[in-house]
Amino acid sequence: MTAKIAEDKPLVVAGRELKSRLIIGTGKYQSYEQNARALEASGAEMITVALRRVNLSDPDKPRLVDFIDPEKYVFLPNTAGCFTGEDAVRTLRLAREAGGWNLVKLEVLSDPKHLYPEMEETLRAAKMLIADGFDVMVYCSDDPVYARKLEDAGCCAIMPLGAPIGSGLGIQNPVNIRLIVEQTSVPVIVDAGVGTASDAAVAMELGCDGVLMNTAIAEAKDPIRMATAMKHAVIAGREAYLAGRMTKKKYADPSSPLSGLI
């Protein structure tokens, strides 16, 4: 009997269908030109833009939009560097006025040492933004309780951290990530902590809908090659999840039968 093949569903965020499940950022690259080359190599269609750190408008300095076309890629303004709900909301309102961006990534940070999200402020800011007509993708802790609250508030994607921002430690709490995936009806996208291709594959094998990363590519010795590796890792992890892994066993199980040997 032939096993039923699981059909994949496209990644849809706030009505936008994305072919790639990889999202990359715009920080820490040597130049916007290198960032653009990494984006092309990654196959990603969405790129995060840290509004407090990326030049979008000053014509006297290199501008991101001179290298990455906002008509070709989905720009995702984010609130990196914001530590209060008011700062985050103000930043994204300015983004909407400047570029007409309505789909945004919310992050409200707590302690600068670990950059974990301040979840009470995050939830409060999310409610303000959603009431103001924004589509909110939200960076959050790997806490299933708060993830549920953010989804109930109307966030269009839940983005739990795999490990602290920029740490490259990989998925530290796969149990919680899996719980969030199982309970959530909107896309779940691991955001932060990925260090190499195997980390991205693990996130996808847990059933996540996508992975967002910046430092893992930007601070690789060869960012363009790492971007290519991440593209393949996300695809491989998704295929493995859909295929359904074998059951883990305590003891060996030979591939060939031990009886009837010559």
C-alpha positions as a printed Julia matrix, in Angstrom:
262×3 Matrix{Float64}:
  0.0     0.0    0.0
  1.42    3.34  -1.05
  1.8     5.87   1.76
 -0.18    9.05   1.39
  2.06   11.96   0.48
  1.49   15.07   2.59
  0.72   18.1    0.46
  2.41   21.31   1.46
  0.44   24.51   1.85
  1.95   27.84   0.85
  3.14   30.28   3.49
  0.55   33.06   3.65
  1.08   36.04   5.95
 -1.72   38.6    6.16
 -2.94   37.58   2.72
  0.53   37.63   1.11
  1.63   34.31  -0.34
  5.37   33.66  -0.14
  7.18   30.96  -2.06
 10.22   31.08   0.23
  9.94   30.24   3.92
 13.16   32.09   4.69
 13.2    35.73   5.79
 16.46   37.62   6.19
 17.45   40.95   7.74
 19.42   44.06   6.87
 21.82   44.46   9.79
 25.55   43.77  10.26
 26.4    43.38   6.57
 29.57   45.05   5.31
 27.5    46.99   2.79
 24.04   47.21   1.26
 25.53   45.65  -1.87
 26.58   42.56   0.1
 23.14   42.48   1.72
 21.51   42.51  -1.71
 23.71   39.66  -2.94
 22.88   37.6    0.16
 19.18   38.25  -0.33
 19.34   37.03  -3.9
 21.31   33.93  -2.91
 18.86   33.12  -0.1
 15.84   33.07  -2.37
 13.93   35.02   0.29
 11.11   37.31  -0.78
 10.73   39.21   2.5
 13.4    41.28   4.22
 13.24   43.0    7.59
 14.17   46.67   7.82
 15.33   48.09  11.15
 13.95   51.59  10.82
 16.25   53.05  13.45
 19.39   51.71  11.77
 18.81   51.54   8.02
 19.0    54.56   5.74
 15.94   54.66   3.5
 15.69   58.35   2.65
 18.97   60.31   2.94
 20.21   60.66  -0.69
 23.64   61.86   0.47
 24.41   58.42   1.91
 24.03   54.89   0.54
 20.38   53.88   0.76
 19.02   50.37   1.12
 16.42   51.0   -1.59
 19.2    51.72  -4.11
 20.3    48.1   -3.78
 17.12   46.21  -2.82
 13.96   47.09  -4.73
 10.89   47.48  -2.47
  8.75   46.72  -5.51
 10.44   43.33  -5.94
 10.73   42.3   -2.28
  8.39   42.61   0.68
  9.93   45.11   3.09
  9.06   44.3    6.68
  9.7    47.33   8.92
 10.64   46.33  12.45
 11.11   48.04  15.78
 14.6    46.81  16.64
 16.01   48.94  19.41
 12.65   49.8   20.98
 12.24   49.14  24.71
  8.72   50.54  25.27
  5.4    49.98  23.6
  5.08   53.69  22.82
  8.44   53.78  21.03
  7.49   50.75  18.95
  4.1    52.13  17.97
  5.54   55.55  17.11
  8.27   53.96  14.99
  5.83   51.89  12.95
  3.43   54.78  12.46
  6.32   56.77  11.0
  7.13   53.81   8.76
  3.59   53.75   7.43
  3.71   57.46   6.72
  7.1    57.19   5.01
  6.65   54.08   2.92
  3.03   53.05   3.17
  4.01   49.85   4.98
  1.15   48.2    6.83
  2.67   44.75   7.4
  5.17   45.18  10.24
  7.29   43.23  12.68
  6.87   44.21  16.31
  9.6    43.67  18.88
  9.77   45.33  22.27
 12.98   44.42  24.07
 13.76   44.21  27.78
 17.32   43.93  29.11
 20.02   44.99  26.57
 22.22   42.14  27.82
 19.98   39.33  26.61
 17.49   41.19  24.36
 14.61   38.97  25.39
 11.23   40.47  24.54
  9.34   42.37  27.22
  6.14   40.41  26.83
  3.7    42.66  28.7
  4.81   45.64  26.61
  4.81   43.53  23.45
  1.22   42.45  23.98
  0.13   46.0   24.82
  1.86   47.42  21.73
  0.41   44.69  19.52
 -3.12   45.57  20.61
 -2.49   49.27  19.88
 -1.09   48.55  16.43
 -3.83   46.12  15.47
 -6.47   48.65  16.56
 -4.68   51.15  14.29
 -5.01   48.87  11.26
 -1.56   47.27  11.16
 -0.87   43.64  10.27
  1.46   42.62  13.08
  4.08   39.88  12.94
  5.33   39.65  16.51
  8.68   38.65  18.01
  8.07   36.88  21.31
  9.5    34.54  23.89
  9.07   30.79  23.41
  6.19   30.86  25.88
  3.06   29.07  24.61
  0.85   31.07  27.0
  1.92   34.46  25.65
  1.97   33.11  22.09
 -1.72   32.26  22.48
 -2.47   35.72  23.9
 -0.74   37.39  20.94
 -2.67   35.27  18.45
 -5.94   35.99  20.26
 -5.1    39.71  20.08
 -4.99   39.42  16.3
 -1.31   39.08  15.36
 -0.88   37.65  11.86
  2.3    35.67  12.65
  3.85   34.45  15.88
  7.66   34.64  15.94
  9.16   32.87  18.98
 12.9    33.12  19.56
 15.06   30.05  19.17
 17.79   31.61  21.34
 18.85   35.17  22.23
 19.2    37.58  19.29
 22.57   37.26  17.56
 23.72   34.38  19.76
 23.8    31.65  17.11
 23.0    29.06  19.77
 20.28   27.36  17.76
 16.92   26.09  18.99
 17.27   25.9   22.77
 13.75   24.83  23.67
 12.28   22.59  20.96
  9.5    21.42  23.28
  8.03   24.9   23.63
  8.47   25.68  19.93
  6.56   22.5   19.09
  3.8    23.39  21.55
  3.44   26.81  19.95
  3.27   25.24  16.48
  0.58   22.78  17.55
 -1.68   25.4   19.13
 -1.32   28.21  16.59
 -3.46   28.77  13.5
 -1.43   31.66  12.03
  2.14   31.14  10.74
  4.84   30.37  13.31
  8.25   31.71  12.29
 11.32   31.14  14.44
 13.01   34.5   14.9
 16.49   34.85  16.46
 19.16   32.42  17.55
 19.82   30.49  14.35
 23.56   30.09  13.8
 23.99   27.65  10.94
 22.05   25.58   8.43
 21.32   22.69  10.78
 19.59   25.11  13.2
 17.29   26.29  10.43
 16.53   22.7    9.47
 15.64   21.84  13.08
 13.21   24.76  13.25
 11.48   23.58  10.1
 11.44   19.94  11.23
  9.52   21.05  14.32
  6.76   22.21  11.99
  7.48   25.93  11.9
  6.21   27.76   8.84
  9.4    29.74   8.35
 12.65   31.05   9.81
 13.9    34.61  10.15
 17.61   35.25  10.52
 20.15   38.02  10.2
 23.42   37.49  12.07
 23.81   33.87  10.96
 24.22   35.08   7.38
 25.67   38.56   7.87
 28.48   37.44  10.21
 29.39   34.24   8.37
 32.86   34.27   6.83
 31.15   33.97   3.45
 27.67   35.51   3.8
 26.63   34.72   0.22
 27.44   31.03   0.55
 25.76   30.89   3.96
 22.64   32.47   2.46
 22.58   29.68  -0.12
 23.05   27.08   2.62
 20.15   28.53   4.6
 17.9    28.4    1.55
 18.54   24.68   1.15
 18.3    24.02   4.91
 14.84   25.56   5.14
 13.66   23.55   2.14
 15.17   20.31   3.51
 13.72   20.86   6.98
 10.26   21.49   5.59
 10.42   18.39   3.38
 11.55   16.28   6.35
  8.67   17.58   8.46
  6.16   16.74   5.74
  7.74   13.32   5.16
  7.4    12.36   8.83
 10.55   11.17  10.53
 11.1     7.59  11.66
 10.37    6.7   15.28
 13.35    6.93  17.61
 14.27    3.56  19.1
 16.3     2.47  22.1
 18.15   -0.28  20.25
 19.48   -1.09  16.81
 17.06   -2.24  14.12
 18.97   -3.81  11.19
 18.12   -2.62   7.7
 18.5    -6.19   6.42
 16.93   -9.25   8.13
 19.23  -11.35  10.31
 17.38  -14.62   9.57
 17.86  -16.65   6.41
 21.47  -15.59   5.9
 23.75  -17.71   3.72
